[in-house]
């Protein structure tokens, strides 16, 4: 995931354009899971969600606070977290005022959490597969920073234990 920055001309002044919707969304989600961002270390859900954002988890409406609390409870017993992304697409809104800052991002991400305890000889791990779609709009009241905000997020997720593979004597796998 490379955030490319382009120099763009707008009227009389030059400004640095913001990352693509896809890159912006990935950065925000990674910050939720405590993965350091290359662009901004202060990312909090209140900063990148709109105040009236609609959030659905497994087709059940939740508040922003409940969404954040759910993620925090998952991370509480984790010592390490990683995210891999699959089939992420972005569809920009049409219109003169969108400036490629509004649209839809959809795809799949997989969160792998290494837990603070071990199962037999290996670390316990959990894997959460998330299928998502997010609608991103520009907040017209924000002028000094990136004004993109998530206004709609639907996530369907499944959480499962990562299988533990134990190798026996001579490198043969032992099935527990």
mmCIF file with all atom_site columns, C-alpha atoms in Angstrom:
data_model
loop_
_atom_site.group_PDB
_atom_site.id
_atom_site.type_symbol
_atom_site.label_atom_id
_atom_site.label_alt_id
_atom_site.label_comp_id
_atom_site.label_asym_id
_atom_site.label_entity_id
_atom_site.label_seq_id
_atom_site.pdbx_PDB_ins_code
_atom_site.Cartn_x
_atom_site.Cartn_y
_atom_site.Cartn_z
_atom_site.occupancy
_atom_site.B_iso_or_equiv
_atom_site.pdbx_formal_charge
_atom_site.auth_seq_id
_atom_site.auth_comp_id
_atom_site.auth_asym_id
_atom_site.auth_atom_id
_atom_site.pdbx_PDB_model_num
ATOM 1   C CA . UNK A 1 1   ? 0.000   0.000   0.000   1.00 0.00 ? 1   UNK A CA 1
ATOM 2   C CA . UNK A 1 2   ? 1.883   3.049   -1.242  1.00 0.00 ? 2   UNK A CA 1
ATOM 3   C CA . UNK A 1 3   ? 0.377   6.461   -0.697  1.00 0.00 ? 3   UNK A CA 1
ATOM 4   C CA . UNK A 1 4   ? 1.373   8.437   -3.747  1.00 0.00 ? 4   UNK A CA 1
ATOM 5   C CA . UNK A 1 5   ? 1.330   12.213  -3.568  1.00 0.00 ? 5   UNK A CA 1
ATOM 6   C CA . UNK A 1 6   ? 0.889   14.281  -6.705  1.00 0.00 ? 6   UNK A CA 1
ATOM 7   C CA . UNK A 1 7   ? 1.419   17.992  -7.292  1.00 0.00 ? 7   UNK A CA 1
ATOM 8   C CA . UNK A 1 8   ? -1.800  19.414  -8.695  1.00 0.00 ? 8   UNK A CA 1
ATOM 9   C CA . UNK A 1 9   ? -2.702  22.916  -9.847  1.00 0.00 ? 9   UNK A CA 1
ATOM 10  C CA . UNK A 1 10  ? -5.904  24.464  -8.549  1.00 0.00 ? 10  UNK A CA 1
ATOM 11  C CA . UNK A 1 11  ? -6.557  28.005  -9.696  1.00 0.00 ? 11  UNK A CA 1
ATOM 12  C CA . UNK A 1 12  ? -3.539  30.218  -8.968  1.00 0.00 ? 12  UNK A CA 1
ATOM 13  C CA . UNK A 1 13  ? -1.972  28.074  -6.238  1.00 0.00 ? 13  UNK A CA 1
ATOM 14  C CA . UNK A 1 14  ? -0.303  24.682  -6.122  1.00 0.00 ? 14  UNK A CA 1
ATOM 15  C CA . UNK A 1 15  ? -1.246  22.150  -3.468  1.00 0.00 ? 15  UNK A CA 1
ATOM 16  C CA . UNK A 1 16  ? -0.339  18.563  -2.718  1.00 0.00 ? 16  UNK A CA 1
ATOM 17  C CA . UNK A 1 17  ? -3.251  16.274  -3.487  1.00 0.00 ? 17  UNK A CA 1
ATOM 18  C CA . UNK A 1 18  ? -4.367  13.756  -0.942  1.00 0.00 ? 18  UNK A CA 1
ATOM 19  C CA . UNK A 1 19  ? -4.015  9.990   -1.341  1.00 0.00 ? 19  UNK A CA 1
ATOM 20  C CA . UNK A 1 20  ? -6.562  7.961   -3.299  1.00 0.00 ? 20  UNK A CA 1
ATOM 21  C CA . UNK A 1 21  ? -9.787  6.909   -1.583  1.00 0.00 ? 21  UNK A CA 1
ATOM 22  C CA . UNK A 1 22  ? -8.485  3.356   -1.336  1.00 0.00 ? 22  UNK A CA 1
ATOM 23  C CA . UNK A 1 23  ? -5.191  4.398   0.278   1.00 0.00 ? 23  UNK A CA 1
ATOM 24  C CA . UNK A 1 24  ? -6.942  6.851   2.601   1.00 0.00 ? 24  UNK A CA 1
ATOM 25  C CA . UNK A 1 25  ? -9.453  4.201   3.763   1.00 0.00 ? 25  UNK A CA 1
ATOM 26  C CA . UNK A 1 26  ? -6.757  1.571   4.302   1.00 0.00 ? 26  UNK A CA 1
ATOM 27  C CA . UNK A 1 27  ? -4.735  4.018   6.408   1.00 0.00 ? 27  UNK A CA 1
ATOM 28  C CA . UNK A 1 28  ? -7.766  4.817   8.583   1.00 0.00 ? 28  UNK A CA 1
ATOM 29  C CA . UNK A 1 29  ? -8.633  1.145   9.176   1.00 0.00 ? 29  UNK A CA 1
ATOM 30  C CA . UNK A 1 30  ? -5.021  0.299   9.991   1.00 0.00 ? 30  UNK A CA 1
ATOM 31  C CA . UNK A 1 31  ? -4.950  3.102   12.555  1.00 0.00 ? 31  UNK A CA 1
ATOM 32  C CA . UNK A 1 32  ? -8.072  1.614   14.190  1.00 0.00 ? 32  UNK A CA 1
ATOM 33  C CA . UNK A 1 33  ? -6.192  -1.639  14.715  1.00 0.00 ? 33  UNK A CA 1
ATOM 34  C CA . UNK A 1 34  ? -3.144  0.122   16.122  1.00 0.00 ? 34  UNK A CA 1
ATOM 35  C CA . UNK A 1 35  ? -0.951  -0.306  13.052  1.00 0.00 ? 35  UNK A CA 1
ATOM 36  C CA . UNK A 1 36  ? 1.210   2.819   12.669  1.00 0.00 ? 36  UNK A CA 1
ATOM 37  C CA . UNK A 1 37  ? 0.307   5.094   9.793   1.00 0.00 ? 37  UNK A CA 1
ATOM 38  C CA . UNK A 1 38  ? 2.931   6.667   7.567   1.00 0.00 ? 38  UNK A CA 1
ATOM 39  C CA . UNK A 1 39  ? 0.836   9.789   7.089   1.00 0.00 ? 39  UNK A CA 1
ATOM 40  C CA . UNK A 1 40  ? -0.792  10.627  10.417  1.00 0.00 ? 40  UNK A CA 1
ATOM 41  C CA . UNK A 1 41  ? -0.284  9.299   13.929  1.00 0.00 ? 41  UNK A CA 1
ATOM 42  C CA . UNK A 1 42  ? -3.374  10.981  15.435  1.00 0.00 ? 42  UNK A CA 1
ATOM 43  C CA . UNK A 1 43  ? -6.020  9.057   13.499  1.00 0.00 ? 43  UNK A CA 1
ATOM 44  C CA . UNK A 1 44  ? -9.019  8.424   15.714  1.00 0.00 ? 44  UNK A CA 1
ATOM 45  C CA . UNK A 1 45  ? -12.459 7.229   14.607  1.00 0.00 ? 45  UNK A CA 1
ATOM 46  C CA . UNK A 1 46  ? -13.965 10.602  15.551  1.00 0.00 ? 46  UNK A CA 1
ATOM 47  C CA . UNK A 1 47  ? -11.549 12.219  13.114  1.00 0.00 ? 47  UNK A CA 1
ATOM 48  C CA . UNK A 1 48  ? -12.317 10.129  10.028  1.00 0.00 ? 48  UNK A CA 1
ATOM 49  C CA . UNK A 1 49  ? -15.993 9.226   10.536  1.00 0.00 ? 49  UNK A CA 1
ATOM 50  C CA . UNK A 1 50  ? -18.700 11.837  10.010  1.00 0.00 ? 50  UNK A CA 1
ATOM 51  C CA . UNK A 1 51  ? -20.737 12.725  13.092  1.00 0.00 ? 51  UNK A CA 1
ATOM 52  C CA . UNK A 1 52  ? -23.829 10.945  11.759  1.00 0.00 ? 52  UNK A CA 1
ATOM 53  C CA . UNK A 1 53  ? -22.079 7.975   10.151  1.00 0.00 ? 53  UNK A CA 1
ATOM 54  C CA . UNK A 1 54  ? -24.150 4.852   9.597   1.00 0.00 ? 54  UNK A CA 1
ATOM 55  C CA . UNK A 1 55  ? -22.240 1.723   10.657  1.00 0.00 ? 55  UNK A CA 1
ATOM 56  C CA . UNK A 1 56  ? -23.524 -1.815  10.153  1.00 0.00 ? 56  UNK A CA 1
ATOM 57  C CA . UNK A 1 57  ? -21.714 -4.846  11.607  1.00 0.00 ? 57  UNK A CA 1
ATOM 58  C CA . UNK A 1 58  ? -23.103 -8.123  10.253  1.00 0.00 ? 58  UNK A CA 1
ATOM 59  C CA . UNK A 1 59  ? -26.163 -6.127  9.122   1.00 0.00 ? 59  UNK A CA 1
ATOM 60  C CA . UNK A 1 60  ? -26.873 -4.775  12.616  1.00 0.00 ? 60  UNK A CA 1
ATOM 61  C CA . UNK A 1 61  ? -26.675 -0.978  13.130  1.00 0.00 ? 61  UNK A CA 1
ATOM 62  C CA . UNK A 1 62  ? -24.099 0.087   15.758  1.00 0.00 ? 62  UNK A CA 1
ATOM 63  C CA . UNK A 1 63  ? -22.918 3.428   17.070  1.00 0.00 ? 63  UNK A CA 1
ATOM 64  C CA . UNK A 1 64  ? -19.417 4.724   16.415  1.00 0.00 ? 64  UNK A CA 1
ATOM 65  C CA . UNK A 1 65  ? -18.599 4.195   20.096  1.00 0.00 ? 65  UNK A CA 1
ATOM 66  C CA . UNK A 1 66  ? -19.763 0.546   19.956  1.00 0.00 ? 66  UNK A CA 1
ATOM 67  C CA . UNK A 1 67  ? -17.776 0.008   16.749  1.00 0.00 ? 67  UNK A CA 1
ATOM 68  C CA . UNK A 1 68  ? -14.620 1.381   18.342  1.00 0.00 ? 68  UNK A CA 1
ATOM 69  C CA . UNK A 1 69  ? -15.251 -0.549  21.572  1.00 0.00 ? 69  UNK A CA 1
ATOM 70  C CA . UNK A 1 70  ? -15.631 -3.806  19.620  1.00 0.00 ? 70  UNK A CA 1
ATOM 71  C CA . UNK A 1 71  ? -12.270 -3.299  17.939  1.00 0.00 ? 71  UNK A CA 1
ATOM 72  C CA . UNK A 1 72  ? -10.605 -2.336  21.225  1.00 0.00 ? 72  UNK A CA 1
ATOM 73  C CA . UNK A 1 73  ? -11.921 -5.484  22.934  1.00 0.00 ? 73  UNK A CA 1
ATOM 74  C CA . UNK A 1 74  ? -10.462 -7.604  20.119  1.00 0.00 ? 74  UNK A CA 1
ATOM 75  C CA . UNK A 1 75  ? -7.082  -5.925  20.523  1.00 0.00 ? 75  UNK A CA 1
ATOM 76  C CA . UNK A 1 76  ? -6.992  -6.076  24.322  1.00 0.00 ? 76  UNK A CA 1
ATOM 77  C CA . UNK A 1 77  ? -5.435  -9.542  24.480  1.00 0.00 ? 77  UNK A CA 1
ATOM 78  C CA . UNK A 1 78  ? -3.309  -9.116  21.346  1.00 0.00 ? 78  UNK A CA 1
ATOM 79  C CA . UNK A 1 79  ? 0.421   -8.561  21.296  1.00 0.00 ? 79  UNK A CA 1
ATOM 80  C CA . UNK A 1 80  ? 0.699   -8.084  17.524  1.00 0.00 ? 80  UNK A CA 1
ATOM 81  C CA . UNK A 1 81  ? -1.763  -7.265  14.738  1.00 0.00 ? 81  UNK A CA 1
ATOM 82  C CA . UNK A 1 82  ? -1.435  -7.338  10.970  1.00 0.00 ? 82  UNK A CA 1
ATOM 83  C CA . UNK A 1 83  ? -3.851  -6.591  8.137   1.00 0.00 ? 83  UNK A CA 1
ATOM 84  C CA . UNK A 1 84  ? -3.787  -7.990  4.628   1.00 0.00 ? 84  UNK A CA 1
ATOM 85  C CA . UNK A 1 85  ? -5.977  -6.509  1.894   1.00 0.00 ? 85  UNK A CA 1
ATOM 86  C CA . UNK A 1 86  ? -7.706  -8.367  -0.949  1.00 0.00 ? 86  UNK A CA 1
ATOM 87  C CA . UNK A 1 87  ? -9.669  -7.167  -3.959  1.00 0.00 ? 87  UNK A CA 1
ATOM 88  C CA . UNK A 1 88  ? -10.043 -3.563  -2.792  1.00 0.00 ? 88  UNK A CA 1
ATOM 89  C CA . UNK A 1 89  ? -11.729 -1.288  -5.334  1.00 0.00 ? 89  UNK A CA 1
ATOM 90  C CA . UNK A 1 90  ? -12.621 2.374   -5.394  1.00 0.00 ? 90  UNK A CA 1
ATOM 91  C CA . UNK A 1 91  ? -15.390 4.073   -7.357  1.00 0.00 ? 91  UNK A CA 1
ATOM 92  C CA . UNK A 1 92  ? -15.212 7.856   -7.464  1.00 0.00 ? 92  UNK A CA 1
ATOM 93  C CA . UNK A 1 93  ? -18.330 10.004  -7.370  1.00 0.00 ? 93  UNK A CA 1
ATOM 94  C CA . UNK A 1 94  ? -19.018 11.954  -10.520 1.00 0.00 ? 94  UNK A CA 1
ATOM 95  C CA . UNK A 1 95  ? -19.367 15.709  -10.363 1.00 0.00 ? 95  UNK A CA 1
ATOM 96  C CA . UNK A 1 96  ? -17.207 18.776  -10.636 1.00 0.00 ? 96  UNK A CA 1
ATOM 97  C CA . UNK A 1 97  ? -16.887 19.290  -6.890  1.00 0.00 ? 97  UNK A CA 1
ATOM 98  C CA . UNK A 1 98  ? -15.890 15.731  -5.970  1.00 0.00 ? 98  UNK A CA 1
ATOM 99  C CA . UNK A 1 99  ? -12.152 16.255  -6.797  1.00 0.00 ? 99  UNK A CA 1
ATOM 100 C CA . UNK A 1 100 ? -11.630 12.471  -6.478  1.00 0.00 ? 100 UNK A CA 1
ATOM 101 C CA . UNK A 1 101 ? -12.224 12.781  -2.726  1.00 0.00 ? 101 UNK A CA 1
ATOM 102 C CA . UNK A 1 102 ? -15.687 11.216  -2.588  1.00 0.00 ? 102 UNK A CA 1
ATOM 103 C CA . UNK A 1 103 ? -16.895 7.810   -3.591  1.00 0.00 ? 103 UNK A CA 1
ATOM 104 C CA . UNK A 1 104 ? -17.091 4.185   -2.521  1.00 0.00 ? 104 UNK A CA 1
ATOM 105 C CA . UNK A 1 105 ? -14.354 1.808   -1.381  1.00 0.00 ? 105 UNK A CA 1
ATOM 106 C CA . UNK A 1 106 ? -15.130 -1.914  -1.129  1.00 0.00 ? 106 UNK A CA 1
ATOM 107 C CA . UNK A 1 107 ? -13.260 -5.155  -0.692  1.00 0.00 ? 107 UNK A CA 1
ATOM 108 C CA . UNK A 1 108 ? -11.891 -7.562  1.889   1.00 0.00 ? 108 UNK A CA 1
ATOM 109 C CA . UNK A 1 109 ? -9.341  -7.247  4.636   1.00 0.00 ? 109 UNK A CA 1
ATOM 110 C CA . UNK A 1 110 ? -8.053  -9.905  6.997   1.00 0.00 ? 110 UNK A CA 1
ATOM 111 C CA . UNK A 1 111 ? -6.922  -9.007  10.500  1.00 0.00 ? 111 UNK A CA 1
ATOM 112 C CA . UNK A 1 112 ? -4.524  -11.499 12.091  1.00 0.00 ? 112 UNK A CA 1
ATOM 113 C CA . UNK A 1 113 ? -3.986  -11.045 15.808  1.00 0.00 ? 113 UNK A CA 1
ATOM 114 C CA . UNK A 1 114 ? -1.268  -12.832 17.754  1.00 0.00 ? 114 UNK A CA 1
ATOM 115 C CA . UNK A 1 115 ? -2.544  -13.288 21.273  1.00 0.00 ? 115 UNK A CA 1
ATOM 116 C CA . UNK A 1 116 ? -0.649  -12.938 24.546  1.00 0.00 ? 116 UNK A CA 1
ATOM 117 C CA . UNK A 1 117 ? -0.808  -16.653 25.297  1.00 0.00 ? 117 UNK A CA 1
ATOM 118 C CA . UNK A 1 118 ? 0.391   -19.822 23.608  1.00 0.00 ? 118 UNK A CA 1
ATOM 119 C CA . UNK A 1 119 ? -1.301  -23.048 22.589  1.00 0.00 ? 119 UNK A CA 1
ATOM 120 C CA . UNK A 1 120 ? 1.133   -25.876 23.161  1.00 0.00 ? 120 UNK A CA 1
ATOM 121 C CA . UNK A 1 121 ? 4.350   -24.702 21.512  1.00 0.00 ? 121 UNK A CA 1
ATOM 122 C CA . UNK A 1 122 ? 2.994   -21.970 19.229  1.00 0.00 ? 122 UNK A CA 1
ATOM 123 C CA . UNK A 1 123 ? 1.386   -18.565 19.713  1.00 0.00 ? 123 UNK A CA 1
ATOM 124 C CA . UNK A 1 124 ? -2.400  -18.470 19.679  1.00 0.00 ? 124 UNK A CA 1
ATOM 125 C CA . UNK A 1 125 ? -3.777  -16.487 16.767  1.00 0.00 ? 125 UNK A CA 1
ATOM 126 C CA . UNK A 1 126 ? -7.179  -15.223 15.669  1.00 0.00 ? 126 UNK A CA 1
ATOM 127 C CA . UNK A 1 127 ? -8.107  -14.285 12.141  1.00 0.00 ? 127 UNK A CA 1
ATOM 128 C CA . UNK A 1 128 ? -11.002 -11.958 11.331  1.00 0.00 ? 128 UNK A CA 1
ATOM 129 C CA . UNK A 1 129 ? -12.101 -11.776 7.706   1.00 0.00 ? 129 UNK A CA 1
ATOM 130 C CA . UNK A 1 130 ? -14.013 -8.584  6.910   1.00 0.00 ? 130 UNK A CA 1
ATOM 131 C CA . UNK A 1 131 ? -15.994 -7.900  3.733   1.00 0.00 ? 131 UNK A CA 1
ATOM 132 C CA . UNK A 1 132 ? -16.697 -4.168  3.632   1.00 0.00 ? 132 UNK A CA 1
ATOM 133 C CA . UNK A 1 133 ? -18.146 -1.309  1.676   1.00 0.00 ? 133 UNK A CA 1
ATOM 134 C CA . UNK A 1 134 ? -17.653 2.307   2.696   1.00 0.00 ? 134 UNK A CA 1
ATOM 135 C CA . UNK A 1 135 ? -19.046 5.557   1.353   1.00 0.00 ? 135 UNK A CA 1
ATOM 136 C CA . UNK A 1 136 ? -16.722 8.524   1.738   1.00 0.00 ? 136 UNK A CA 1
ATOM 137 C CA . UNK A 1 137 ? -17.750 12.162  1.399   1.00 0.00 ? 137 UNK A CA 1
ATOM 138 C CA . UNK A 1 138 ? -16.029 15.497  1.824   1.00 0.00 ? 138 UNK A CA 1
ATOM 139 C CA . UNK A 1 139 ? -17.052 17.537  4.867   1.00 0.00 ? 139 UNK A CA 1
ATOM 140 C CA . UNK A 1 140 ? -17.562 21.116  3.565   1.00 0.00 ? 140 UNK A CA 1
ATOM 141 C CA . UNK A 1 141 ? -17.018 22.598  7.044   1.00 0.00 ? 141 UNK A CA 1
ATOM 142 C CA . UNK A 1 142 ? -13.379 21.432  7.227   1.00 0.00 ? 142 UNK A CA 1
ATOM 143 C CA . UNK A 1 143 ? -10.785 23.573  5.448   1.00 0.00 ? 143 UNK A CA 1
ATOM 144 C CA . UNK A 1 144 ? -7.356  23.104  7.071   1.00 0.00 ? 144 UNK A CA 1
ATOM 145 C CA . UNK A 1 145 ? -6.980  19.316  6.761   1.00 0.00 ? 145 UNK A CA 1
ATOM 146 C CA . UNK A 1 146 ? -8.142  16.316  4.760   1.00 0.00 ? 146 UNK A CA 1
ATOM 147 C CA . UNK A 1 147 ? -11.932 16.743  4.829   1.00 0.00 ? 147 UNK A CA 1
ATOM 148 C CA . UNK A 1 148 ? -12.813 13.183  3.801   1.00 0.00 ? 148 UNK A CA 1
ATOM 149 C CA . UNK A 1 149 ? -15.082 11.353  6.209   1.00 0.00 ? 149 UNK A CA 1
ATOM 150 C CA . UNK A 1 150 ? -16.694 7.910   6.225   1.00 0.00 ? 150 UNK A CA 1
ATOM 151 C CA . UNK A 1 151 ? -20.462 8.464   6.143   1.00 0.00 ? 151 UNK A CA 1
ATOM 152 C CA . UNK A 1 152 ? -21.499 4.819   5.662   1.00 0.00 ? 152 UNK A CA 1
ATOM 153 C CA . UNK A 1 153 ? -19.686 1.603   6.565   1.00 0.00 ? 153 UNK A CA 1
ATOM 154 C CA . UNK A 1 154 ? -21.035 -1.925  6.229   1.00 0.00 ? 154 UNK A CA 1
ATOM 155 C CA . UNK A 1 155 ? -18.855 -4.783  7.430   1.00 0.00 ? 155 UNK A CA 1
ATOM 156 C CA . UNK A 1 156 ? -19.659 -8.468  7.377   1.00 0.00 ? 156 UNK A CA 1
ATOM 157 C CA . UNK A 1 157 ? -17.103 -10.338 9.425   1.00 0.00 ? 157 UNK A CA 1
ATOM 158 C CA . UNK A 1 158 ? -16.233 -13.769 10.701  1.00 0.00 ? 158 UNK A CA 1
ATOM 159 C CA . UNK A 1 159 ? -13.726 -14.448 13.467  1.00 0.00 ? 159 UNK A CA 1
ATOM 160 C CA . UNK A 1 160 ? -11.924 -17.778 13.735  1.00 0.00 ? 160 UNK A CA 1
ATOM 161 C CA . UNK A 1 161 ? -8.903  -19.362 15.373  1.00 0.00 ? 161 UNK A CA 1
ATOM 162 C CA . UNK A 1 162 ? -5.856  -19.924 13.191  1.00 0.00 ? 162 UNK A CA 1
ATOM 163 C CA . UNK A 1 163 ? -5.012  -23.652 13.170  1.00 0.00 ? 163 UNK A CA 1
ATOM 164 C CA . UNK A 1 164 ? -1.975  -24.655 15.229  1.00 0.00 ? 164 UNK A CA 1
ATOM 165 C CA . UNK A 1 165 ? 0.476   -26.914 13.384  1.00 0.00 ? 165 UNK A CA 1
ATOM 166 C CA . UNK A 1 166 ? 2.756   -28.885 15.655  1.00 0.00 ? 166 UNK A CA 1
ATOM 167 C CA . UNK A 1 167 ? 5.737   -30.636 14.118  1.00 0.00 ? 167 UNK A CA 1
ATOM 168 C CA . UNK A 1 168 ? 6.860   -33.926 15.625  1.00 0.00 ? 168 UNK A CA 1
ATOM 169 C CA . UNK A 1 169 ? 10.221  -35.617 15.630  1.00 0.00 ? 169 UNK A CA 1
ATOM 170 C CA . UNK A 1 170 ? 11.872  -35.693 12.228  1.00 0.00 ? 170 UNK A CA 1
ATOM 171 C CA . UNK A 1 171 ? 9.809   -32.783 10.907  1.00 0.00 ? 171 UNK A CA 1
ATOM 172 C CA . UNK A 1 172 ? 6.575   -34.777 10.519  1.00 0.00 ? 172 UNK A CA 1
ATOM 173 C CA . UNK A 1 173 ? 3.428   -32.952 11.391  1.00 0.00 ? 173 UNK A CA 1
ATOM 174 C CA . UNK A 1 174 ? 1.495   -34.180 14.416  1.00 0.00 ? 174 UNK A CA 1
ATOM 175 C CA . UNK A 1 175 ? -2.262  -33.723 14.322  1.00 0.00 ? 175 UNK A CA 1
ATOM 176 C CA . UNK A 1 176 ? -3.522  -32.768 17.791  1.00 0.00 ? 176 UNK A CA 1
#
